[in-house]
Coordinates of N, CA and C in Angstrom, one line a residue:
M1 N -2.2 -47.3 13.3 CA -2.2 -45.9 13.1 C -2.0 -45.6 11.6
G2 N -1.7 -44.3 11.3 CA -1.5 -43.9 9.9 C -0.4 -42.9 9.8
A3 N -0.5 -42.2 8.7 CA 0.5 -41.2 8.4 C -0.2 -39.9 8.0
V4 N 0.6 -38.8 8.1 CA 0.1 -37.5 7.8 C 1.0 -36.9 6.7
K5 N 0.4 -36.4 5.6 CA 1.2 -35.8 4.6 C 0.5 -34.5 4.1
L6 N 1.3 -33.4 4.1 CA 0.8 -32.1 3.6 C 1.8 -31.8 2.4
D7 N 1.2 -31.3 1.4 CA 2.0 -31.0 0.2 C 1.6 -29.7 -0.4
G8 N 2.4 -28.7 -0.3 CA 2.1 -27.4 -0.9 C 1.0 -26.6 -0.2
L9 N 0.9 -26.7 1.1 CA -0.1 -26.0 1.8 C 0.2 -24.5 1.9
D10 N -0.8 -23.7 1.6 CA -0.7 -22.2 1.6 C -1.8 -21.7 2.5
L11 N -1.5 -20.7 3.3 CA -2.5 -20.0 4.1 C -2.3 -18.5 4.0
R12 N -3.3 -17.8 3.6 CA -3.3 -16.3 3.5 C -4.4 -15.7 4.3
Y13 N -4.0 -14.5 4.9 CA -5.0 -13.7 5.5 C -5.8 -12.9 4.5
P14 N -7.0 -12.4 4.9 CA -7.8 -11.7 3.9 C -7.1 -10.5 3.2
D15 N -6.1 -9.9 3.9 CA -5.4 -8.7 3.3 C -4.3 -9.2 2.3
G16 N -4.1 -10.5 2.1 CA -3.2 -11.0 1.2 C -1.8 -11.5 1.8
T17 N -1.6 -11.2 3.1 CA -0.4 -11.6 3.8 C -0.3 -13.1 3.9
H18 N 0.8 -13.6 3.6 CA 1.0 -15.1 3.7 C 1.4 -15.5 5.1
A19 N 0.6 -16.4 5.7 CA 1.0 -17.0 7.0 C 1.8 -18.2 6.8
V20 N 1.5 -19.0 5.8 CA 2.2 -20.2 5.4 C 2.3 -20.2 3.9
R21 N 3.5 -20.5 3.4 CA 3.6 -20.6 1.9 C 4.4 -21.8 1.5
D22 N 3.7 -22.7 0.8 CA 4.2 -23.9 0.2 C 4.8 -24.8 1.2
L23 N 4.1 -25.2 2.3 CA 4.5 -26.0 3.3 C 4.3 -27.5 2.9
S24 N 5.4 -28.3 3.0 CA 5.3 -29.7 2.7 C 5.8 -30.4 3.9
L25 N 5.1 -31.5 4.4 CA 5.5 -32.2 5.6 C 5.0 -33.6 5.5
A26 N 5.8 -34.5 5.9 CA 5.4 -36.0 5.9 C 5.8 -36.5 7.3
V27 N 4.8 -37.1 8.0 CA 5.0 -37.8 9.3 C 4.5 -39.2 9.1
D28 N 5.4 -40.2 9.1 CA 5.1 -41.5 9.0 C 4.6 -42.2 10.2
D29 N 4.0 -43.3 10.1 CA 3.5 -44.1 11.1 C 4.7 -44.5 12.1
G30 N 4.5 -44.2 13.4 CA 5.5 -44.5 14.4 C 6.4 -43.3 14.7
E31 N 6.3 -42.2 13.9 CA 7.1 -41.0 14.2 C 6.4 -40.1 15.2
F32 N 7.1 -39.3 15.9 CA 6.6 -38.4 16.8 C 6.9 -37.0 16.3
M33 N 5.9 -36.1 16.4 CA 6.1 -34.7 15.8 C 5.3 -33.8 16.6
V34 N 5.9 -32.6 17.0 CA 5.2 -31.5 17.7 C 5.3 -30.3 16.8
L35 N 4.2 -29.6 16.6 CA 4.1 -28.4 15.8 C 3.7 -27.2 16.7
L36 N 4.5 -26.2 16.8 CA 4.2 -25.1 17.7 C 3.9 -23.9 16.8

């Protein structure tokens, strides 16, 4: 398998509202993670 890494993720709606601001996440090989 592999790993997943997000660093500084931003998501904005067209009106400028932030849905996600500066998200950083690391999931290494063998780890279990659920995102709701």
